[in-house]
mmCIF file of C-alpha atoms in Angstrom:
data_model
loop_
_atom_site.group_PDB
_atom_site.id
_atom_site.type_symbol
_atom_site.label_atom_id
_atom_site.label_comp_id
_atom_site.label_asym_id
_atom_site.label_seq_id
_atom_site.Cartn_x
_atom_site.Cartn_y
_atom_site.Cartn_z
ATOM 1 C CA UNK A 23 138.392 119.078 86.609
ATOM 2 C CA UNK A 24 136.487 122.301 87.001
ATOM 3 C CA UNK A 25 137.167 122.635 90.690
ATOM 4 C CA UNK A 26 138.840 121.035 93.674
ATOM 5 C CA UNK A 27 137.303 117.707 94.563
ATOM 6 C CA UNK A 28 137.605 115.742 97.770
ATOM 7 C CA UNK A 29 136.642 112.245 98.764
ATOM 8 C CA UNK A 30 134.951 110.862 100.641
ATOM 9 C CA UNK A 31 132.471 113.605 101.422
ATOM 10 C CA UNK A 32 131.664 111.969 104.735
ATOM 11 C CA UNK A 33 133.624 109.470 106.769
ATOM 12 C CA UNK A 34 132.526 107.847 109.999
ATOM 13 C CA UNK A 35 135.148 105.763 111.742
ATOM 14 C CA UNK A 36 135.819 104.169 115.078
ATOM 15 C CA UNK A 37 138.381 105.485 117.486
ATOM 16 C CA UNK A 38 141.763 103.933 116.809
ATOM 17 C CA UNK A 39 141.218 103.279 113.100
ATOM 18 C CA UNK A 40 143.255 104.887 110.331
ATOM 19 C CA UNK A 41 141.622 107.077 107.679
ATOM 20 C CA UNK A 42 142.728 108.448 104.339
ATOM 21 C CA UNK A 43 141.297 111.617 102.862
ATOM 22 C CA UNK A 44 141.856 112.473 99.224
ATOM 23 C CA UNK A 45 142.126 115.793 97.420
ATOM 24 C CA UNK A 46 142.151 116.405 93.665
ATOM 25 C CA UNK A 47 143.267 119.973 93.036
ATOM 26 C CA UNK A 48 142.433 122.096 90.030
ATOM 27 C CA UNK A 49 144.493 120.909 87.095
ATOM 28 C CA UNK A 50 147.719 122.848 86.784
ATOM 29 C CA UNK A 51 147.649 124.309 90.278
ATOM 30 C CA UNK A 52 151.065 124.049 91.850
ATOM 31 C CA UNK A 53 150.178 124.765 95.446
ATOM 32 C CA UNK A 54 147.951 122.636 97.644
ATOM 33 C CA UNK A 55 146.828 123.275 101.222
ATOM 34 C CA UNK A 56 145.052 121.226 103.863
ATOM 35 C CA UNK A 57 142.975 122.864 106.576
ATOM 36 C CA UNK A 58 140.841 121.592 109.409
ATOM 37 C CA UNK A 59 137.597 123.256 110.422
ATOM 38 C CA UNK A 60 136.024 122.248 113.697
ATOM 39 C CA UNK A 61 132.370 123.025 114.353
ATOM 40 C CA UNK A 62 131.836 126.767 114.522
ATOM 41 C CA UNK A 63 135.536 127.482 114.227
ATOM 42 C CA UNK A 64 137.793 129.062 111.650
ATOM 43 C CA UNK A 65 140.181 127.266 109.380
ATOM 44 C CA UNK A 66 143.236 125.698 111.000
ATOM 45 C CA UNK A 67 146.205 125.373 108.649
ATOM 46 C CA UNK A 68 147.649 121.870 108.521
ATOM 47 C CA UNK A 69 150.125 121.567 105.653
ATOM 48 C CA UNK A 70 151.220 123.218 102.413
ATOM 49 C CA UNK A 71 152.575 121.553 99.282
ATOM 50 C CA UNK A 72 154.508 123.230 96.513
ATOM 51 C CA UNK A 73 154.559 120.603 93.805
ATOM 52 C CA UNK A 74 155.303 117.305 95.510
ATOM 53 C CA UNK A 75 157.259 118.748 98.382
ATOM 54 C CA UNK A 76 155.866 119.981 101.655
ATOM 55 C CA UNK A 77 157.933 122.939 102.828
ATOM 56 C CA UNK A 78 155.570 123.608 105.698
ATOM 57 C CA UNK A 79 154.168 120.846 107.873
ATOM 58 C CA UNK A 80 153.997 123.038 110.924
ATOM 59 C CA UNK A 81 150.249 122.804 111.303
ATOM 60 C CA UNK A 82 150.000 119.044 111.615
ATOM 61 C CA UNK A 83 148.614 118.508 115.144
ATOM 62 C CA UNK A 84 150.565 115.353 115.947
ATOM 63 C CA UNK A 85 152.667 112.611 114.406
ATOM 64 C CA UNK A 86 149.451 110.687 113.762
ATOM 65 C CA UNK A 87 148.841 113.077 110.874
ATOM 66 C CA UNK A 88 150.736 112.803 107.607
ATOM 67 C CA UNK A 89 150.191 113.882 104.030
ATOM 68 C CA UNK A 90 151.700 113.235 100.669
ATOM 69 C CA UNK A 91 151.278 114.522 97.178
ATOM 70 C CA UNK A 92 152.220 112.593 94.089
ATOM 71 C CA UNK A 93 152.753 113.759 90.525
ATOM 72 C CA UNK A 94 152.187 117.321 91.617
ATOM 73 C CA UNK A 95 148.496 116.599 91.683
ATOM 74 C CA UNK A 96 146.498 114.351 94.017
ATOM 75 C CA UNK A 97 147.140 114.611 97.740
ATOM 76 C CA UNK A 98 146.256 112.241 100.540
ATOM 77 C CA UNK A 99 145.931 113.200 104.190
ATOM 78 C CA UNK A 100 146.273 110.221 106.513
ATOM 79 C CA UNK A 101 145.251 110.160 110.132
ATOM 80 C CA UNK A 102 146.438 107.156 112.097
ATOM 81 C CA UNK A 103 144.825 105.851 115.279
ATOM 82 C CA UNK A 104 142.022 108.392 115.052
ATOM 83 C CA UNK A 105 140.784 110.098 118.206
ATOM 84 C CA UNK A 106 137.450 111.748 118.863
ATOM 85 C CA UNK A 107 139.084 115.172 118.829
ATOM 86 C CA UNK A 108 140.024 114.549 115.184
ATOM 87 C CA UNK A 109 136.352 114.933 114.248
ATOM 88 C CA UNK A 110 136.091 117.948 111.958
ATOM 89 C CA UNK A 111 135.706 118.979 108.341
ATOM 90 C CA UNK A 112 138.975 118.636 106.463
ATOM 91 C CA UNK A 113 139.255 121.133 103.629
ATOM 92 C CA UNK A 114 141.681 121.091 100.766
ATOM 93 C CA UNK A 115 142.522 124.137 98.680
ATOM 94 C CA UNK A 116 144.711 124.730 95.669
ATOM 95 C CA UNK A 117 146.171 127.829 94.099
ATOM 96 C CA UNK A 118 147.835 128.478 90.764
ATOM 97 C CA UNK A 119 151.406 129.103 91.791
ATOM 98 C CA UNK A 120 151.807 129.163 95.529
ATOM 99 C CA UNK A 121 154.861 130.714 97.162
ATOM 100 C CA UNK A 122 152.971 133.950 97.504
ATOM 101 C CA UNK A 123 150.084 134.921 99.688
ATOM 102 C CA UNK A 124 148.395 136.864 96.911
ATOM 103 C CA UNK A 125 147.259 133.691 95.210
ATOM 104 C CA UNK A 126 143.551 133.017 95.503
ATOM 105 C CA UNK A 127 142.884 129.708 97.179
ATOM 106 C CA UNK A 128 140.152 127.542 95.698
ATOM 107 C CA UNK A 129 138.548 125.255 98.226
ATOM 108 C CA UNK A 130 137.089 121.814 97.794
ATOM 109 C CA UNK A 131 133.804 120.753 99.415
ATOM 110 C CA UNK A 132 135.592 119.122 102.325
ATOM 111 C CA UNK A 133 135.465 115.742 104.020
ATOM 112 C CA UNK A 134 133.427 115.574 107.196
ATOM 113 C CA UNK A 135 135.176 113.140 109.537
ATOM 114 C CA UNK A 136 133.354 111.744 112.539
ATOM 115 C CA UNK A 137 135.258 109.582 114.992
ATOM 116 C CA UNK A 138 133.020 107.553 117.275
ATOM 117 C CA UNK B 28 152.930 133.652 115.761
ATOM 118 C CA UNK B 29 150.538 135.620 113.670
ATOM 119 C CA UNK B 30 146.978 135.778 114.955
ATOM 120 C CA UNK B 31 143.932 137.098 113.190
ATOM 121 C CA UNK B 32 140.900 137.984 115.273
ATOM 122 C CA UNK B 33 137.415 138.630 113.950
ATOM 123 C CA UNK B 34 134.486 140.304 115.652
ATOM 124 C CA UNK B 35 131.666 139.816 116.136
ATOM 125 C CA UNK B 36 131.470 136.028 116.068
ATOM 126 C CA UNK B 37 127.751 136.191 115.320
ATOM 127 C CA UNK B 38 125.723 138.902 113.619
ATOM 128 C CA UNK B 39 121.936 138.784 113.567
ATOM 129 C CA UNK B 40 120.632 141.349 111.115
ATOM 130 C CA UNK B 41 117.191 142.555 110.124
ATOM 131 C CA UNK B 42 116.744 142.345 106.370
ATOM 132 C CA UNK B 43 117.500 145.725 104.863
ATOM 133 C CA UNK B 44 119.845 146.846 107.625
ATOM 134 C CA UNK B 45 123.573 147.426 107.374
ATOM 135 C CA UNK B 46 126.311 145.751 109.388
ATOM 136 C CA UNK B 47 130.083 145.599 109.656
ATOM 137 C CA UNK B 48 132.466 142.828 110.622
ATOM 138 C CA UNK B 49 136.008 143.553 111.732
ATOM 139 C CA UNK B 50 139.290 141.760 111.404
ATOM 140 C CA UNK B 51 142.399 142.545 113.457
ATOM 141 C CA UNK B 52 145.896 141.134 113.182
ATOM 142 C CA UNK B 53 148.613 140.985 115.808
ATOM 143 C CA UNK B 54 151.192 141.708 113.095
ATOM 144 C CA UNK B 55 151.437 143.866 110.006
ATOM 145 C CA UNK B 56 149.979 142.092 107.017
ATOM 146 C CA UNK B 57 151.164 141.938 103.446
ATOM 147 C CA UNK B 58 147.638 141.440 102.242
ATOM 148 C CA UNK B 59 144.260 140.310 103.433
ATOM 149 C CA UNK B 60 141.663 138.152 101.743
ATOM 150 C CA UNK B 61 137.976 137.691 102.497
ATOM 151 C CA UNK B 62 136.048 134.482 101.972
ATOM 152 C CA UNK B 63 132.386 133.568 102.342
ATOM 153 C CA UNK B 64 131.130 130.175 103.417
ATOM 154 C CA UNK B 65 127.444 129.452 102.920
ATOM 155 C CA UNK B 66 125.798 127.030 105.365
ATOM 156 C CA UNK B 67 126.927 123.527 104.458
ATOM 157 C CA UNK B 68 129.329 124.861 101.843
ATOM 158 C CA UNK B 69 133.007 125.596 101.541
ATOM 159 C CA UNK B 70 134.849 128.924 101.662
ATOM 160 C CA UNK B 71 134.694 130.920 98.450
ATOM 161 C CA UNK B 72 137.081 133.766 97.701
ATOM 162 C CA UNK B 73 135.505 137.225 97.678
ATOM 163 C CA UNK B 74 138.308 139.750 97.420
ATOM 164 C CA UNK B 75 141.901 140.622 98.222
ATOM 165 C CA UNK B 76 143.287 143.887 99.581
ATOM 166 C CA UNK B 77 146.959 144.703 99.282
ATOM 167 C CA UNK B 78 147.528 148.434 99.652
ATOM 168 C CA UNK B 79 147.432 150.460 102.841
ATOM 169 C CA UNK B 80 144.049 152.194 103.171
ATOM 170 C CA UNK B 81 142.649 150.339 100.178
ATOM 171 C CA UNK B 82 138.881 150.276 99.721
ATOM 172 C CA UNK B 83 137.115 147.942 97.314
ATOM 173 C CA UNK B 84 133.432 147.515 96.609
ATOM 174 C CA UNK B 85 131.430 144.612 95.308
ATOM 175 C CA UNK B 86 127.820 145.725 94.898
ATOM 176 C CA UNK B 87 126.549 146.059 98.480
ATOM 177 C CA UNK B 88 129.824 144.886 100.053
ATOM 178 C CA UNK B 89 132.596 147.340 100.947
ATOM 179 C CA UNK B 90 135.997 146.053 102.023
ATOM 180 C CA UNK B 91 138.621 148.192 103.667
ATOM 181 C CA UNK B 92 142.270 147.638 104.604
ATOM 182 C CA UNK B 93 143.585 149.773 107.439
ATOM 183 C CA UNK B 94 146.335 152.342 107.027
ATOM 184 C CA UNK B 95 148.654 150.322 109.261
ATOM 185 C CA UNK B 96 147.752 147.112 107.413
ATOM 186 C CA UNK B 97 146.818 145.425 110.675
ATOM 187 C CA UNK B 98 143.057 145.537 110.370
ATOM 188 C CA UNK B 99 140.292 145.210 107.840
ATOM 189 C CA UNK B 100 136.548 145.514 107.699
ATOM 190 C CA UNK B 101 133.651 144.273 105.627
ATOM 191 C CA UNK B 102 130.540 146.434 105.507
ATOM 192 C CA UNK B 103 127.319 145.133 103.976
ATOM 193 C CA UNK B 104 124.505 147.531 103.192
ATOM 194 C CA UNK B 105 120.824 146.661 102.838
ATOM 195 C CA UNK B 106 121.337 143.081 103.981
ATOM 196 C CA UNK B 107 119.503 140.402 102.004
ATOM 197 C CA UNK B 108 118.784 136.766 102.795
ATOM 198 C CA UNK B 109 121.430 135.820 100.232
ATOM 199 C CA UNK B 110 124.033 137.352 102.549
ATOM 200 C CA UNK B 111 123.572 134.536 105.074
ATOM 201 C CA UNK B 112 126.764 132.641 105.809
ATOM 202 C CA UNK B 113 130.093 132.931 107.553
ATOM 203 C CA UNK B 114 132.559 135.563 106.433
ATOM 204 C CA UNK B 115 136.237 134.855 107.046
ATOM 205 C CA UNK B 116 139.151 137.203 106.756
ATOM 206 C CA UNK B 117 142.557 135.672 106.096
ATOM 207 C CA UNK B 118 145.780 137.571 106.503
ATOM 208 C CA UNK B 119 149.307 136.931 105.404
ATOM 209 C CA UNK B 120 152.688 138.345 106.351
ATOM 210 C CA UNK B 121 153.894 137.935 102.803
ATOM 211 C CA UNK B 122 154.347 134.288 102.091
ATOM 212 C CA UNK B 123 152.074 131.465 101.076
ATOM 213 C CA UNK B 124 150.478 131.015 104.453
ATOM 214 C CA UNK B 125 147.113 132.559 105.245
ATOM 215 C CA UNK B 126 145.948 132.845 108.832
ATOM 216 C CA UNK B 127 142.183 132.693 108.970
ATOM 217 C CA UNK B 128 140.043 134.435 111.525
ATOM 218 C CA UNK B 129 137.300 132.474 113.283
ATOM 219 C CA UNK B 130 134.681 134.080 111.069
ATOM 220 C CA UNK B 131 131.521 136.107 111.526
ATOM 221 C CA UNK B 132 128.362 134.060 111.090
ATOM 222 C CA UNK B 133 125.535 136.156 109.693
ATOM 223 C CA UNK B 134 121.860 135.347 110.008
ATOM 224 C CA UNK B 135 119.118 137.493 108.518
ATOM 225 C CA UNK B 136 115.622 138.108 109.880
ATOM 226 C CA UNK B 137 113.120 138.615 107.110
#
């Protein structure tokens, strides 16, 4: 597609439920990143994919968070047993080659997650 | 670990005035990028600075990378209502990972 797409755009869930957030990167982009943005805050790095592998999972807040990427394209971020503090906008970004910080990151519109 | 700090957090500007937002890193950076996020939108890449002391301009926006590559600034002249949004700097020590500052949220009084 023309840009990074994410779905759903909004997700409201009850505490304790699992949620899956999807990211479709720009076609051909090797690198994919997930960030979390809490209200009025900056972007918190969660995980980085280079192709299908995730060399850096250091930003995942807890073992309730996991992510996978298949076919070097679509990625899914899963949050198990959601807590109210998980409420935030989850942003996905992709870049052409990754492995270098000089790549421009192209962001998707985000998924706004609200945990009641 | 690497930390990137931005000040001010909020900037209220009279239309037509100039302002500057600053970005400071606890470590020496390989490069720094600036992004703009409009209200309700997502971050959009503005520019990247790589060289020590580098200055780049985009119309009314001037970006600067410090000599020590530990700080950066964004200066906007003659602020317009289209400048409203949050400006993020993002620094890297040389690998894939960008550390984002908390952003400067700009509002404009007409």
